[in-house]
Every structure is written in C-alpha cells, then in structure tokens.
mmCIF file of C-alpha atoms and ligand atoms in Angstrom:
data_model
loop_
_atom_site.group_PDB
_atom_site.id
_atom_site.type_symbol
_atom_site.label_atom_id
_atom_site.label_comp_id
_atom_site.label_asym_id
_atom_site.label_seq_id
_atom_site.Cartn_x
_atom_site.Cartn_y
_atom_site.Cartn_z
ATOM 1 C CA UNK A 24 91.962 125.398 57.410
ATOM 2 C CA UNK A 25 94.112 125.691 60.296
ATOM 3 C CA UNK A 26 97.718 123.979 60.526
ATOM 4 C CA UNK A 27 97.715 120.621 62.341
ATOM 5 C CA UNK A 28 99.021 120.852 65.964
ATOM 6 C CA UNK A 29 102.581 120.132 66.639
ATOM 7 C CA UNK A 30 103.547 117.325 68.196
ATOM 8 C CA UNK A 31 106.987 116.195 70.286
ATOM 9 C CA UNK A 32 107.380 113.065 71.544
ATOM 10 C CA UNK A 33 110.662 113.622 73.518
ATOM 11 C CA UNK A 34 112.025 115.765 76.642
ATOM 12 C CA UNK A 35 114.631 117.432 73.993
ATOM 13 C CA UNK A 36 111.526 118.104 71.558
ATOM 14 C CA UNK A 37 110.073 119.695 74.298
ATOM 15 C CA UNK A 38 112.609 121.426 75.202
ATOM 16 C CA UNK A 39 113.586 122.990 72.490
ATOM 17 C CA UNK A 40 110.298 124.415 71.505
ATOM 18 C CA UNK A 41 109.388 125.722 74.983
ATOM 19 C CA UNK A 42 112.722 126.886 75.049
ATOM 20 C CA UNK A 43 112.374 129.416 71.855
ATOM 21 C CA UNK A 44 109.276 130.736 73.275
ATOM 22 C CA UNK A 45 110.661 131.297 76.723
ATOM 23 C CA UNK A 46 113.549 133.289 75.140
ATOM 24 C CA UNK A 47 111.350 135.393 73.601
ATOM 25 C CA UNK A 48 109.644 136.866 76.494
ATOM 26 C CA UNK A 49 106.437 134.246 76.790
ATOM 27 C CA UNK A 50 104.428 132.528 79.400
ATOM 28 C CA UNK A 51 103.974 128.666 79.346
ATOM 29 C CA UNK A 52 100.717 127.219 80.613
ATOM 30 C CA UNK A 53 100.815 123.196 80.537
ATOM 31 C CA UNK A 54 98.174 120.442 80.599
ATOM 32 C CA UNK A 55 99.036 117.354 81.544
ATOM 33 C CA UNK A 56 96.154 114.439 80.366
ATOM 34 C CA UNK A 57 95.959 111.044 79.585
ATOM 35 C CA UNK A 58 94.366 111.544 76.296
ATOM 36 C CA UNK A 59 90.568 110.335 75.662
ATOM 37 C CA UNK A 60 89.470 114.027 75.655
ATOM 38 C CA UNK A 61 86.098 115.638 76.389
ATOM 39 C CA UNK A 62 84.977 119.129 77.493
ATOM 40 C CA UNK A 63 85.970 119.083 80.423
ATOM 41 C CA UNK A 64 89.976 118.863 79.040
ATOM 42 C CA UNK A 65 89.202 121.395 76.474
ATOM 43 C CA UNK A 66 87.481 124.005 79.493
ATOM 44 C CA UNK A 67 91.384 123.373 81.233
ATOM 45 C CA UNK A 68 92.977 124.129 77.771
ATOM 46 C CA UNK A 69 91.343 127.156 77.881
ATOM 47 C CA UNK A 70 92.079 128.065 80.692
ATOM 48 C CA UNK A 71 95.633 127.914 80.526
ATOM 49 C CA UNK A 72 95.294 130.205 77.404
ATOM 50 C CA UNK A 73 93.553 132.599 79.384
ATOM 51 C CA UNK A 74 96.576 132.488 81.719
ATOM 52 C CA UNK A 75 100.067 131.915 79.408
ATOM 53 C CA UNK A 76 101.190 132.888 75.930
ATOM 54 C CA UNK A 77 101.398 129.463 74.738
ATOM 55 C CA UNK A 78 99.885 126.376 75.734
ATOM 56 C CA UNK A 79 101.466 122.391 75.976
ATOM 57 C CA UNK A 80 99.061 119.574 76.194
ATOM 58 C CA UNK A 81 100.790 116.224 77.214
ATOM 59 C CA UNK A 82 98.863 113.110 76.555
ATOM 60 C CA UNK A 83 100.610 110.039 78.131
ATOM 61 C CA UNK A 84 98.613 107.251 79.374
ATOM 62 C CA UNK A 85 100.632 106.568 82.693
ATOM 63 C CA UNK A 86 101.187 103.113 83.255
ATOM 64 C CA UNK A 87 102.593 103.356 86.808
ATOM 65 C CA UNK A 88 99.309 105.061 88.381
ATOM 66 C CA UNK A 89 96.778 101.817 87.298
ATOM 67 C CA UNK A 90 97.050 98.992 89.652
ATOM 68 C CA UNK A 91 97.809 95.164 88.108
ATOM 69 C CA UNK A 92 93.632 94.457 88.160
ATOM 70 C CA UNK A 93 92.762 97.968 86.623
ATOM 71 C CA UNK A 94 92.066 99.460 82.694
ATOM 72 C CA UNK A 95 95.696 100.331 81.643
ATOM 73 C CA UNK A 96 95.441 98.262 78.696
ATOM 74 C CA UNK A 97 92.102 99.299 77.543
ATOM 75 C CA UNK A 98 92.211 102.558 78.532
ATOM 76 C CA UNK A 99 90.974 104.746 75.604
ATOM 77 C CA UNK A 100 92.757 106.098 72.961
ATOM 78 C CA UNK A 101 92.944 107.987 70.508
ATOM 79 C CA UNK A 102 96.015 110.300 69.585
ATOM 80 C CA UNK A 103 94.385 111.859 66.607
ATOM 81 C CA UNK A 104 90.901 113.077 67.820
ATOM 82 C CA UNK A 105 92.674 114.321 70.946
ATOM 83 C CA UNK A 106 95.110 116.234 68.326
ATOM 84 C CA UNK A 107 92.597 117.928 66.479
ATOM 85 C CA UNK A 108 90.384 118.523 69.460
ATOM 86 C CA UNK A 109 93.823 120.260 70.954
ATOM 87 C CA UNK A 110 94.152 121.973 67.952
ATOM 88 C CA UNK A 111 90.923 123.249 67.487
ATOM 89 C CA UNK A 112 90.860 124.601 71.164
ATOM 90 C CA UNK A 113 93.708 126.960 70.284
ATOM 91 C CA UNK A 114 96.642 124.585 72.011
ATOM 92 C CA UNK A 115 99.677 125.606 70.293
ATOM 93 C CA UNK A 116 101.702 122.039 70.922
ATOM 94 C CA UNK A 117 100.927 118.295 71.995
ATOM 95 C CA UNK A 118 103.659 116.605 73.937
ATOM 96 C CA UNK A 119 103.425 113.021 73.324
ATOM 97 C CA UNK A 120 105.910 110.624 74.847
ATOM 98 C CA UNK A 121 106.106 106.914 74.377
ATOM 99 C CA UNK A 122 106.551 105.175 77.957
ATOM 100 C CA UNK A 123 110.080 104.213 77.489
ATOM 101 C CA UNK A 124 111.098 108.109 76.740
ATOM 102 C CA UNK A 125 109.141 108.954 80.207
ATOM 103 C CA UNK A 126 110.499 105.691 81.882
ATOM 104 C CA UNK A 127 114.264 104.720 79.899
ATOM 105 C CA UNK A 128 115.371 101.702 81.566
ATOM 106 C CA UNK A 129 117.151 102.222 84.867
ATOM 107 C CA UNK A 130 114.651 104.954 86.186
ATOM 108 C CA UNK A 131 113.719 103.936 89.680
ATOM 109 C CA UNK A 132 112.965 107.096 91.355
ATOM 110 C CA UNK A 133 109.485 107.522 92.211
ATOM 111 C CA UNK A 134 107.945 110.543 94.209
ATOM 112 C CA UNK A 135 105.412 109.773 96.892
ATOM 113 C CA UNK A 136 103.289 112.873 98.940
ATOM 114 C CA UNK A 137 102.907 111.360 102.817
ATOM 115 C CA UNK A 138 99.595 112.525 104.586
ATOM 116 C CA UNK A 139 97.271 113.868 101.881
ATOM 117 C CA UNK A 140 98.199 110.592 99.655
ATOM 118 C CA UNK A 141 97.342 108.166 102.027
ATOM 119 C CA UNK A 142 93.156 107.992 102.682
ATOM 120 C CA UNK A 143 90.424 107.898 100.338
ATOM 121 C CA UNK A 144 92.079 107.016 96.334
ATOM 122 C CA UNK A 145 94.893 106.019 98.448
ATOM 123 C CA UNK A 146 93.478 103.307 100.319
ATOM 124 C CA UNK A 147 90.881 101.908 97.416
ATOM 125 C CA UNK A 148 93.966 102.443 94.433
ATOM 126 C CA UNK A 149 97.274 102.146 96.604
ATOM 127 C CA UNK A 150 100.436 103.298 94.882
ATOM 128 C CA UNK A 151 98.374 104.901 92.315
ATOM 129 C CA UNK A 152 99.244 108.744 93.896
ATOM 130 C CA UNK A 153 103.157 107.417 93.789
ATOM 131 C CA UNK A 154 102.751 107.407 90.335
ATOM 132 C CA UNK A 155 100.836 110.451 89.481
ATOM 133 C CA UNK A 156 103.735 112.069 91.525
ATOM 134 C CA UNK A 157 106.142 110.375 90.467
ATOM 135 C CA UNK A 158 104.612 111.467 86.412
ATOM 136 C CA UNK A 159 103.478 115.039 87.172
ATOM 137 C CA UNK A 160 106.905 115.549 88.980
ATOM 138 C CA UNK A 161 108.650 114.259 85.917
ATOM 139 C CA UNK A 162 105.928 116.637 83.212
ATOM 140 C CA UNK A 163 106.538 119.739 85.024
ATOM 141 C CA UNK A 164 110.703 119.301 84.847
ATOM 142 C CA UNK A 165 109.987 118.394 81.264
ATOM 143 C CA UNK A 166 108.220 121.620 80.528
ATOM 144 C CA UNK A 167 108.936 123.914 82.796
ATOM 145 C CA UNK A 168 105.859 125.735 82.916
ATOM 146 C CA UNK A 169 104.544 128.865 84.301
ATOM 147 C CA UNK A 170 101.082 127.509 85.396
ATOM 148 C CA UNK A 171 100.099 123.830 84.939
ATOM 149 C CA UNK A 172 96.212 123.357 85.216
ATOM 150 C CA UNK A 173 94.579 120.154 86.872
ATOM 151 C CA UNK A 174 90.961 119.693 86.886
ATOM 152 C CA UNK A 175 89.381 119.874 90.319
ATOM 153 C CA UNK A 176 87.264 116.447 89.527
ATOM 154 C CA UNK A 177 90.079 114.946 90.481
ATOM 155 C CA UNK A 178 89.981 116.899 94.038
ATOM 156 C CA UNK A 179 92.816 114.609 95.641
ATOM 157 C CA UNK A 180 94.948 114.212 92.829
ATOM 158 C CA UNK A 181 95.212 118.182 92.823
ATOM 159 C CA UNK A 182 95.908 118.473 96.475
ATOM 160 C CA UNK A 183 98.522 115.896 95.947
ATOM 161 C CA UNK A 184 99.799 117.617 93.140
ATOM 162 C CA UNK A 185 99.769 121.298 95.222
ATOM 163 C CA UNK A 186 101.590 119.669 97.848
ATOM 164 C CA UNK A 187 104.280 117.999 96.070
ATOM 165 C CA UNK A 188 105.217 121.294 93.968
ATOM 166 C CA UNK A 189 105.257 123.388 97.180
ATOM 167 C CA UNK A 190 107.405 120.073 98.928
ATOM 168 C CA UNK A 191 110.007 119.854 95.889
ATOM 169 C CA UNK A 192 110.254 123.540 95.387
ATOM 170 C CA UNK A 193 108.857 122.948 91.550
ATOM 171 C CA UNK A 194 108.081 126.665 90.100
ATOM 172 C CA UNK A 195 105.145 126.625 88.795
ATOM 173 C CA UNK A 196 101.577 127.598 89.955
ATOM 174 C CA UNK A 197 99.167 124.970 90.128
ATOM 175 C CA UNK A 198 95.997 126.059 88.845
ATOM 176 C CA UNK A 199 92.399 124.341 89.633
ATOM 177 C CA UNK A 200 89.985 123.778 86.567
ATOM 178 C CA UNK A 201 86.068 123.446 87.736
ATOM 179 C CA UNK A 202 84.649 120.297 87.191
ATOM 180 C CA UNK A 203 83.159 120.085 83.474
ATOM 181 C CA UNK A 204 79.681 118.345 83.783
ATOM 182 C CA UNK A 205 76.592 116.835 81.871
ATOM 183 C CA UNK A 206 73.385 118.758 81.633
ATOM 184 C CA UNK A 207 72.248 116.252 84.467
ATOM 185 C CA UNK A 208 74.735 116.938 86.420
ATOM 186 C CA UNK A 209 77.770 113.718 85.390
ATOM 187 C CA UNK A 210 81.388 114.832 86.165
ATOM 188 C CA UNK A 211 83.090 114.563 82.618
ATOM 189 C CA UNK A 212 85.063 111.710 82.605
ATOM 190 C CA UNK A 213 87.358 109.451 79.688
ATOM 191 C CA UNK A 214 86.020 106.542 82.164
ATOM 192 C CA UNK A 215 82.166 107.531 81.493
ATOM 193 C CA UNK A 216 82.660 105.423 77.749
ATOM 194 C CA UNK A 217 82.733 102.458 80.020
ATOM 195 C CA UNK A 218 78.989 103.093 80.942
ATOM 196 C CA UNK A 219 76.021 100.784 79.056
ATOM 197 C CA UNK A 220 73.038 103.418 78.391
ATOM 198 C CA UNK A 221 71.197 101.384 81.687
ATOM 199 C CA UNK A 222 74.080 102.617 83.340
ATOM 200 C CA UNK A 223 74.539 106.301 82.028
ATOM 201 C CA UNK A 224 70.924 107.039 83.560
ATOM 202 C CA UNK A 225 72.182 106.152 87.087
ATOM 203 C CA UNK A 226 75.510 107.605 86.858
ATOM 204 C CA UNK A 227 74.599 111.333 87.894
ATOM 205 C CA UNK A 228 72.636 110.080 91.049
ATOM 206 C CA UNK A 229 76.468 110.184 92.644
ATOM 207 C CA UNK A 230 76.198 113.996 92.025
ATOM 208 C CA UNK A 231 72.884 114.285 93.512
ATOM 209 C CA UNK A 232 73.726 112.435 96.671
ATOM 210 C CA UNK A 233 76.919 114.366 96.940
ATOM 211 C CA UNK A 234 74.946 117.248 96.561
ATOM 212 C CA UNK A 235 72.626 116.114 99.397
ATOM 213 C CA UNK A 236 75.185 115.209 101.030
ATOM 214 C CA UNK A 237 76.851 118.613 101.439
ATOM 215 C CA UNK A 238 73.457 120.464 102.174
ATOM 216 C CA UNK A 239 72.546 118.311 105.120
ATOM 217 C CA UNK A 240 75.922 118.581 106.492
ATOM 218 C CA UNK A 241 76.162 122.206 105.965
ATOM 219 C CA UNK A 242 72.642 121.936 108.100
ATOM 220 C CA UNK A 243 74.323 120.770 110.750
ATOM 221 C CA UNK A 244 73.624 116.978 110.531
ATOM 222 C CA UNK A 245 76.399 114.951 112.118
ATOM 223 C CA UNK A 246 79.530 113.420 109.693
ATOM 224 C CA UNK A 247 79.431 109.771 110.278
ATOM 225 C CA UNK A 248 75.640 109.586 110.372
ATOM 226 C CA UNK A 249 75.058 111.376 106.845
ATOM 227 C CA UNK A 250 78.158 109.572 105.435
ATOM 228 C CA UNK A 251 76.564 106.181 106.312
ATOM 229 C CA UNK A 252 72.777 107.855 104.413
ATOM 230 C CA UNK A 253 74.850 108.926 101.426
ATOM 231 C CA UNK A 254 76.350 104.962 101.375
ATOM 232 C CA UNK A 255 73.029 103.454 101.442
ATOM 233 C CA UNK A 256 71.097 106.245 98.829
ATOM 234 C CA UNK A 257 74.502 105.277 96.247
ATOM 235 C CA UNK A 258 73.232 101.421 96.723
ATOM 236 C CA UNK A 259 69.509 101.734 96.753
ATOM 237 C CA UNK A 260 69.973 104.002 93.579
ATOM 238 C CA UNK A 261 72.254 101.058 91.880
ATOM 239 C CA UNK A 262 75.851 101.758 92.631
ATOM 240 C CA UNK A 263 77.165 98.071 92.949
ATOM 241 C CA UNK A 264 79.596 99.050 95.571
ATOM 242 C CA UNK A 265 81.002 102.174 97.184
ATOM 243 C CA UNK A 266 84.301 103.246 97.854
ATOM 244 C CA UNK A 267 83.879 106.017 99.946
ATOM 245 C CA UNK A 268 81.750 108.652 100.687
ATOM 246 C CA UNK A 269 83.240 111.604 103.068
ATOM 247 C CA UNK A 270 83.504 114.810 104.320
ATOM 248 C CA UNK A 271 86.893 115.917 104.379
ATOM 249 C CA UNK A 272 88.950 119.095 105.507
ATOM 250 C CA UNK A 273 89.940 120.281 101.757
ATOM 251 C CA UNK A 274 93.404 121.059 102.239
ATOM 252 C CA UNK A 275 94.817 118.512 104.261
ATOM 253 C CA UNK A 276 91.966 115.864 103.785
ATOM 254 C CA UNK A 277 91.694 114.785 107.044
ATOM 255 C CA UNK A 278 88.302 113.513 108.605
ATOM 256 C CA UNK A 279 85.937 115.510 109.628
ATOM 257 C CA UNK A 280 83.110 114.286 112.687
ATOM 258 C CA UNK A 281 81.796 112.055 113.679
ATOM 259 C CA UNK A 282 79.905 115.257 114.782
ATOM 260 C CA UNK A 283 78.599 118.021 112.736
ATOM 261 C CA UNK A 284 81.595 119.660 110.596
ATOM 262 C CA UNK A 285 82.432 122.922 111.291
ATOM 263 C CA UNK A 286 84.235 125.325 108.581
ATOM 264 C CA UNK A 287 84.993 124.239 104.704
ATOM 265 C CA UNK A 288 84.386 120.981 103.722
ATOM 266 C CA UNK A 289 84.736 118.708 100.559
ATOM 267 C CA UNK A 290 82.748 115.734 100.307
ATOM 268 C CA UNK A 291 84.469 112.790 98.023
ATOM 269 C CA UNK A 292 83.163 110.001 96.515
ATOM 270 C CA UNK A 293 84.413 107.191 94.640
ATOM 271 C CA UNK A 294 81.559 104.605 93.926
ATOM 272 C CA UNK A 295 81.405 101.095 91.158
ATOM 273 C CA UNK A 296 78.938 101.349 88.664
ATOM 274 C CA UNK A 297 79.565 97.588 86.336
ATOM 275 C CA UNK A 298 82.623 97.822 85.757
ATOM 276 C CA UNK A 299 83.127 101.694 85.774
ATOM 277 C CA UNK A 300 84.772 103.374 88.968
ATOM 278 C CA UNK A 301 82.976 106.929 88.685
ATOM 279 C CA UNK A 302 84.645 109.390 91.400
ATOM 280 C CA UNK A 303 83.084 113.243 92.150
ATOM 281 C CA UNK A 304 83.586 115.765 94.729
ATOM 282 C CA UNK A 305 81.468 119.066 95.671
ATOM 283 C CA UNK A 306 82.912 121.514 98.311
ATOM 284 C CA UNK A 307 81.319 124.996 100.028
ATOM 285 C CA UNK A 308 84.388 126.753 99.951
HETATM 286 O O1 PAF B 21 94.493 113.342 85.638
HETATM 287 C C1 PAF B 21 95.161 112.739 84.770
HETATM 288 O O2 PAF B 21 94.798 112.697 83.594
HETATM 289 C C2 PAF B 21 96.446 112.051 85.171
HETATM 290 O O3 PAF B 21 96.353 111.512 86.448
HETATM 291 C C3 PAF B 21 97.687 112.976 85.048
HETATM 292 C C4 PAF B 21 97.603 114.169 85.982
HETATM 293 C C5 PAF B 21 97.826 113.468 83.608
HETATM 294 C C6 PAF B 21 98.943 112.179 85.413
HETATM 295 O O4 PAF B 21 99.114 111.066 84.612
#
C-alpha cells in the first residue's frame, strides 16, 4: 500500500516543503481546485506530472468567488476522497488551507482583471472573477510554481487567470487542461451531483447545441442569428433558463457579429438546469 498523501494546511507548510524540493534542482507543477474531485481534476493532475518533478494540489473551497444567493455552503466536500484520489493519481502533496489562513483578518486586497472579467460569468456572477483573482493570485505566491494547470472548462476563468499572471508579472506558465467529459458528451463538473437522474439525461444537450452551434457558425451563418437558435434549442430541450450563449474572440472575449465570424472563435455557454448552473465551451482553434 502506498503512503497517504501529505497534507499542509499553511503558507509556511507550503513553503517549506516546496522549498526543499526547489533546492534540490526540481520543477513544481501546481493545481489549484476546490475539492469535490472527478476525472477531469485527476486528467490536470496528470498533466502537471507530465510537466514538473513534483506536483501540489490545493483544495480550498473559496468563499469570496460565490455570490450571497449561490452554493458556498453546500458546496461538496470531501477532504478525504479527494486525498486518496490525489494520492492515487501520483500527486506528491495536498495543500489544504482553512479560510482564515488564506484570508487572516485585516486582508483587504483583492485583485480584479478589467476587460476579459467583465462579460459573460462576469455579468451573470459579478465579483465572482475578483475573487478567483484575488485566490489564484494569492495560490501561486503561496507555491511558487513552475506551471500551474487550469482546466479549459472553465474557458474564462483561464483567460482571466493568463491575463492576470502576464499583468502582475507572476512566473509561472499557465497551462490549459482539455475539458474531461462523459461518454455523452457532459463537461465534468463537482456541480453535476446537483443533477436529479431526469435532469442528468438533459444535461449533455448543452454540448450538443454548442457543438451545433460552432458548426453552423463555422458555415458561415451570421452571430446574433445562431446565438438567438442555440437560446431557443437550450429551452425547447429543458434548460429552465439561459445565461448566455456566444461566440466570442478567445483571447480577449470580445463579441463577435452580428455577422458571420471570421477567424477563431469560442462559443460559451452558461445555462440553469433546477437548480444546477451547468457552463461549457467548444472552440476551432
Ligand atoms: O476552478 C476552480 O476550482 C476555482 O475557481 C479555483 C481556480 C481553484 C479558484 O478557487
């Protein structure tokens, strides 16, 4: 049987272990989660170990990215599962910090990305990118990694993330993890518990539409028109509301159209299934 994975719980922990290996000559390769662990984690713990000597894994279930109405406090979790799950993927340490080691009273800095922040998750969840910033900003001067690996499901939350590390001179490469997925197509997702088995059989339809979505427009079909088709396919198929839907320049995400969209483009979506906000992206370049 293989030794249980260590875990830290503060910066000096951290520190201190990351520290040792850095002195020796090795490569650090960090994966910040909030716990609740699936596949698609584990495919992002992998590849950091493809990348780095040694691997982190943080779990910390960030309160200052969930807005007053959303599922902070019922947010899965589960420290042990994710620890042996860590373990078993070959993640040599689990950084673990209780909120008031990340937050000590008297923090009041927060971090917030203009421009790339602001549409889409920013409108429908707003301050939630200040505090992802404001948390990943903190991680990465906690660790001090070589590479830090974000999964591309959350497409605007790693743009965010690329553009804050190049803004604040962080150095460390951000790396983009494909999105992990069900045989019928689901993004991965700790928020996919949430759905009742009615539910579950809808829930892929986002990835189909998306999917649809990105071969008409590559067709040629104009932005605004298909975006409004992809709206009403998410409701006929069940979706009880939709946050967006949109084509989007991937770098910078601004809008593309109202014409046909010329170059790369990543189409986002962030659509209410119950209770469960399910969010996917698909790109052509
Ligand atoms: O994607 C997540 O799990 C979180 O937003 C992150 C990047 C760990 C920050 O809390």
């Amino acid at each position: 049987m293989s030794a249980p994975l260590p875990i830290v719980r503060t910066v000096a922990q951290l520190r201190a272990r990351v520290g040792a290996w850095r002195k020796a000559g090795h490569s650090i390769g960090f994966v910040p989660t909030m716990g609740a662990l699936h596949e698609g984690h584990l495919s992002l713990i992998r590849l950091a170990m493809a990348r780095a000597d040694h691997v982190v894994a943080s779990i910390f279930v960030n309160p200052t990215q969930f807005g007053p109405n959303e599922d902070f406090d019922t947010y899965p979790r589960d420290e042990a599962r994710d620890a042996a799950l860590l373990g078993g993927a070959g993640c040599h340490l689990l950084y673990a910090p209780e909120v008031a080691e990340m937050y000590p009273p008297g923090a009041f800095t927060t971090v917030t990305v203009s421009g790339v922040s602001e549409p889409l998750d920013g409108l429908a969840r707003p301050g939630h990118f200040a505090g992802v910033a404001t948390v990943v900003a903190k991680l990465l001067n906690q660790c001090a990694p070589d590479i830090a690996v974000f999964g591309e499901k959350d497409f605007q939350q790693l743009q965010v993330i690329r553009r804050l590390v190049q803004d604040l001179d962080i150095p460390v490469e951000i790396v983009g993890g494909p999105t992990a997925r069900a045989e019928d197509g689901l993004a991965l997702s700790s928020r996919n518990a949430y759905l009742t088995p009615e539910q579950r059989v809808i829930a892929p339809r986002l990835n189909g539409v998306l999917r649809e979505t990105l071969a008409r427009l590559s067709a040629g079909a104009a932005v605004e028109a298909t975006e409004a088709w992809a709206t009403a396919e998410l409701l006929s198929a069940g979706f009880k509301s939709v946050d967006y839907i949109e084509a989007r320049a991937p770098d910078t995400l601004a809008r593309l159209g109202p014409g046909p969209a010329i170059g790369v483009i990543r189409v986002l979506a962030a659509a209410r299934l119950g209770r469960t906000r399910l969010i996917d992206n698909i790109g052509n370049g």
